[in-house]
């Protein structure tokens, strides 16, 4: 009878608490580099630093949900995307959590939940999706698409 064979379970040792995931490979770290640099430009409120990470023909798209439940989708050129990044006293920070990174040759995508804060207070959150391309050994952001809502957990 095959059923008793299917019901046999091979014991596996439990994962040791506090064991971290392995560090990303150097290729994954290279994909994340322009995203990290873009976020540093955002924190520095430096549109030129952000633009340096972008492919000129790319764009940004935001799918926003307002507190009243209304939704909108807005497509932005890179110029429109960076137009609001100006020096100011507020401290901007965007944090990703658990990014999924997929790479196939010279294309890559990063998908991750994010939280955007101003002066340490949650302003909005959602999910970021970055499309990247590698040219001459360097990754650049081709497109950014993100969801945005103001009702955030935590």
mmCIF file of C-alpha atoms in Angstrom:
data_model
loop_
_atom_site.group_PDB
_atom_site.id
_atom_site.type_symbol
_atom_site.label_atom_id
_atom_site.label_comp_id
_atom_site.label_asym_id
_atom_site.label_seq_id
_atom_site.Cartn_x
_atom_site.Cartn_y
_atom_site.Cartn_z
ATOM 1 C CA UNK A 1 0.000 0.000 0.000
ATOM 2 C CA UNK A 2 1.327 3.440 -0.938
ATOM 3 C CA UNK A 3 -0.687 5.526 1.562
ATOM 4 C CA UNK A 4 1.468 4.642 4.592
ATOM 5 C CA UNK A 5 4.547 5.678 2.585
ATOM 6 C CA UNK A 6 2.995 9.052 1.767
ATOM 7 C CA UNK A 7 2.178 9.688 5.406
ATOM 8 C CA UNK A 8 5.728 9.200 6.602
ATOM 9 C CA UNK A 9 7.329 12.473 7.590
ATOM 10 C CA UNK A 10 11.043 13.041 7.558
ATOM 11 C CA UNK A 11 12.007 14.925 10.716
ATOM 12 C CA UNK A 12 13.650 18.271 10.129
ATOM 13 C CA UNK A 13 15.482 20.263 12.770
ATOM 14 C CA UNK A 14 13.725 23.527 13.665
ATOM 15 C CA UNK A 15 15.224 26.797 12.509
ATOM 16 C CA UNK A 16 17.313 28.368 15.222
ATOM 17 C CA UNK A 17 15.639 31.547 16.498
ATOM 18 C CA UNK A 18 17.446 34.696 15.558
ATOM 19 C CA UNK A 19 18.883 33.165 12.407
ATOM 20 C CA UNK A 20 18.841 35.798 9.678
ATOM 21 C CA UNK A 21 18.289 35.208 6.011
ATOM 22 C CA UNK A 22 21.500 34.971 4.003
ATOM 23 C CA UNK A 23 22.820 38.306 2.754
ATOM 24 C CA UNK A 24 21.832 39.212 -0.794
ATOM 25 C CA UNK A 25 24.195 38.146 -3.522
ATOM 26 C CA UNK A 26 26.417 40.771 -5.055
ATOM 27 C CA UNK A 27 24.109 40.845 -8.088
ATOM 28 C CA UNK A 28 21.068 41.586 -5.894
ATOM 29 C CA UNK A 29 23.042 44.245 -4.026
ATOM 30 C CA UNK A 30 23.976 45.827 -7.380
ATOM 31 C CA UNK A 31 20.275 45.938 -8.362
ATOM 32 C CA UNK A 32 19.425 47.622 -5.050
ATOM 33 C CA UNK A 33 22.247 50.197 -5.375
ATOM 34 C CA UNK A 34 20.374 52.742 -7.544
ATOM 35 C CA UNK A 35 17.262 52.391 -5.363
ATOM 36 C CA UNK A 36 19.318 53.004 -2.221
ATOM 37 C CA UNK A 37 20.993 55.980 -3.919
ATOM 38 C CA UNK A 38 17.598 57.334 -4.998
ATOM 39 C CA UNK A 39 16.339 57.130 -1.404
ATOM 40 C CA UNK A 40 19.511 58.903 -0.225
ATOM 41 C CA UNK A 41 18.778 61.657 -2.770
ATOM 42 C CA UNK A 42 15.230 61.863 -1.437
ATOM 43 C CA UNK A 43 16.491 62.170 2.153
ATOM 44 C CA UNK A 44 18.925 64.874 1.009
ATOM 45 C CA UNK A 45 16.092 66.514 -0.963
ATOM 46 C CA UNK A 46 18.386 66.459 -4.005
ATOM 47 C CA UNK A 47 16.510 66.008 -7.303
ATOM 48 C CA UNK A 48 19.779 65.762 -9.278
ATOM 49 C CA UNK A 49 20.948 62.832 -7.124
ATOM 50 C CA UNK A 50 17.648 61.069 -7.810
ATOM 51 C CA UNK A 51 17.792 61.822 -11.546
ATOM 52 C CA UNK A 52 21.295 60.313 -11.719
ATOM 53 C CA UNK A 53 19.743 56.898 -10.915
ATOM 54 C CA UNK A 54 17.091 57.067 -13.654
ATOM 55 C CA UNK A 55 17.029 56.184 -17.351
ATOM 56 C CA UNK A 56 15.822 59.284 -19.214
ATOM 57 C CA UNK A 57 13.079 57.481 -21.160
ATOM 58 C CA UNK A 58 11.480 56.044 -18.034
ATOM 59 C CA UNK A 59 8.578 57.243 -15.936
ATOM 60 C CA UNK A 60 6.694 56.945 -12.675
ATOM 61 C CA UNK A 61 3.122 55.891 -11.929
ATOM 62 C CA UNK A 62 1.250 56.192 -8.643
ATOM 63 C CA UNK A 63 -1.998 54.404 -7.817
ATOM 64 C CA UNK A 64 -3.321 56.389 -4.857
ATOM 65 C CA UNK A 65 -6.145 55.620 -2.476
ATOM 66 C CA UNK A 66 -7.504 58.550 -0.474
ATOM 67 C CA UNK A 67 -8.896 58.180 3.062
ATOM 68 C CA UNK A 68 -12.443 58.452 1.667
ATOM 69 C CA UNK A 69 -11.797 55.415 -0.556
ATOM 70 C CA UNK A 70 -11.541 57.263 -3.871
ATOM 71 C CA UNK A 71 -8.773 56.061 -6.126
ATOM 72 C CA UNK A 72 -6.677 57.638 -8.837
ATOM 73 C CA UNK A 73 -3.821 56.657 -11.119
ATOM 74 C CA UNK A 74 -1.344 59.316 -12.174
ATOM 75 C CA UNK A 75 1.474 58.896 -14.676
ATOM 76 C CA UNK A 76 4.501 61.187 -14.275
ATOM 77 C CA UNK A 77 7.515 62.015 -16.390
ATOM 78 C CA UNK A 78 10.779 62.014 -14.475
ATOM 79 C CA UNK A 79 10.701 65.827 -14.498
ATOM 80 C CA UNK A 80 7.250 65.810 -12.903
ATOM 81 C CA UNK A 81 8.372 63.129 -10.436
ATOM 82 C CA UNK A 82 11.385 65.133 -9.223
ATOM 83 C CA UNK A 83 9.727 68.579 -9.399
ATOM 84 C CA UNK A 84 8.561 68.343 -5.779
ATOM 85 C CA UNK A 85 11.996 67.420 -4.449
ATOM 86 C CA UNK A 86 13.337 70.734 -3.194
ATOM 87 C CA UNK A 87 15.463 71.752 -0.216
ATOM 88 C CA UNK A 88 13.465 72.217 2.951
ATOM 89 C CA UNK A 89 13.513 71.696 6.696
ATOM 90 C CA UNK A 90 11.461 68.472 6.736
ATOM 91 C CA UNK A 91 13.280 65.130 6.915
ATOM 92 C CA UNK A 92 12.039 62.655 4.293
ATOM 93 C CA UNK A 93 12.676 58.934 4.588
ATOM 94 C CA UNK A 94 11.407 55.978 2.608
ATOM 95 C CA UNK A 95 11.975 52.496 4.010
ATOM 96 C CA UNK A 96 11.467 49.240 2.153
ATOM 97 C CA UNK A 97 10.758 45.978 3.906
ATOM 98 C CA UNK A 98 11.370 42.486 2.553
ATOM 99 C CA UNK A 99 12.154 43.390 -1.067
ATOM 100 C CA UNK A 100 11.595 40.663 -3.662
ATOM 101 C CA UNK A 101 14.337 40.953 -6.264
ATOM 102 C CA UNK A 102 14.141 39.157 -9.604
ATOM 103 C CA UNK A 103 16.952 39.316 -12.165
ATOM 104 C CA UNK A 104 17.077 37.960 -15.711
ATOM 105 C CA UNK A 105 20.168 39.002 -17.609
ATOM 106 C CA UNK A 106 20.086 42.763 -17.939
ATOM 107 C CA UNK A 107 16.581 43.346 -16.568
ATOM 108 C CA UNK A 108 15.485 43.284 -12.949
ATOM 109 C CA UNK A 109 12.517 44.133 -10.801
ATOM 110 C CA UNK A 110 12.186 44.950 -7.140
ATOM 111 C CA UNK A 111 8.834 44.689 -5.351
ATOM 112 C CA UNK A 112 8.558 45.742 -1.720
ATOM 113 C CA UNK A 113 6.213 47.224 0.836
ATOM 114 C CA UNK A 114 7.327 50.702 1.877
ATOM 115 C CA UNK A 115 6.644 53.381 4.466
ATOM 116 C CA UNK A 116 7.305 57.058 3.723
ATOM 117 C CA UNK A 117 7.880 59.318 6.714
ATOM 118 C CA UNK A 118 8.246 63.047 7.171
ATOM 119 C CA UNK A 119 10.164 64.013 10.308
ATOM 120 C CA UNK A 120 9.772 60.433 11.539
ATOM 121 C CA UNK A 121 5.965 60.420 11.256
ATOM 122 C CA UNK A 122 4.254 58.080 8.776
ATOM 123 C CA UNK A 123 2.922 60.125 5.873
ATOM 124 C CA UNK A 124 1.883 57.293 3.550
ATOM 125 C CA UNK A 125 2.669 53.687 2.694
ATOM 126 C CA UNK A 126 2.082 51.077 0.020
ATOM 127 C CA UNK A 127 4.096 48.890 -2.304
ATOM 128 C CA UNK A 128 6.918 49.991 -4.605
ATOM 129 C CA UNK A 129 7.667 48.274 -7.905
ATOM 130 C CA UNK A 130 10.921 49.191 -9.638
ATOM 131 C CA UNK A 131 11.822 48.106 -13.155
ATOM 132 C CA UNK A 132 15.553 48.311 -13.787
ATOM 133 C CA UNK A 133 17.889 47.726 -16.722
ATOM 134 C CA UNK A 134 21.635 47.153 -16.754
ATOM 135 C CA UNK A 135 23.668 48.907 -19.371
ATOM 136 C CA UNK A 136 27.458 48.968 -19.535
ATOM 137 C CA UNK A 137 27.538 47.102 -16.203
ATOM 138 C CA UNK A 138 25.442 49.671 -14.296
ATOM 139 C CA UNK A 139 21.847 49.282 -13.113
ATOM 140 C CA UNK A 140 19.454 52.201 -13.716
ATOM 141 C CA UNK A 141 15.812 52.634 -12.774
ATOM 142 C CA UNK A 142 13.594 52.584 -15.858
ATOM 143 C CA UNK A 143 10.212 52.750 -14.138
ATOM 144 C CA UNK A 144 8.745 53.146 -10.676
ATOM 145 C CA UNK A 145 5.156 52.231 -9.913
ATOM 146 C CA UNK A 146 3.763 52.467 -6.411
ATOM 147 C CA UNK A 147 0.547 52.225 -4.506
ATOM 148 C CA UNK A 148 -0.066 54.960 -1.981
ATOM 149 C CA UNK A 149 -2.442 55.151 0.965
ATOM 150 C CA UNK A 150 -2.539 57.090 4.192
ATOM 151 C CA UNK A 151 -4.071 54.312 6.299
ATOM 152 C CA UNK A 152 -0.992 52.376 7.359
ATOM 153 C CA UNK A 153 -0.410 49.716 9.983
ATOM 154 C CA UNK A 154 2.178 50.276 12.662
#
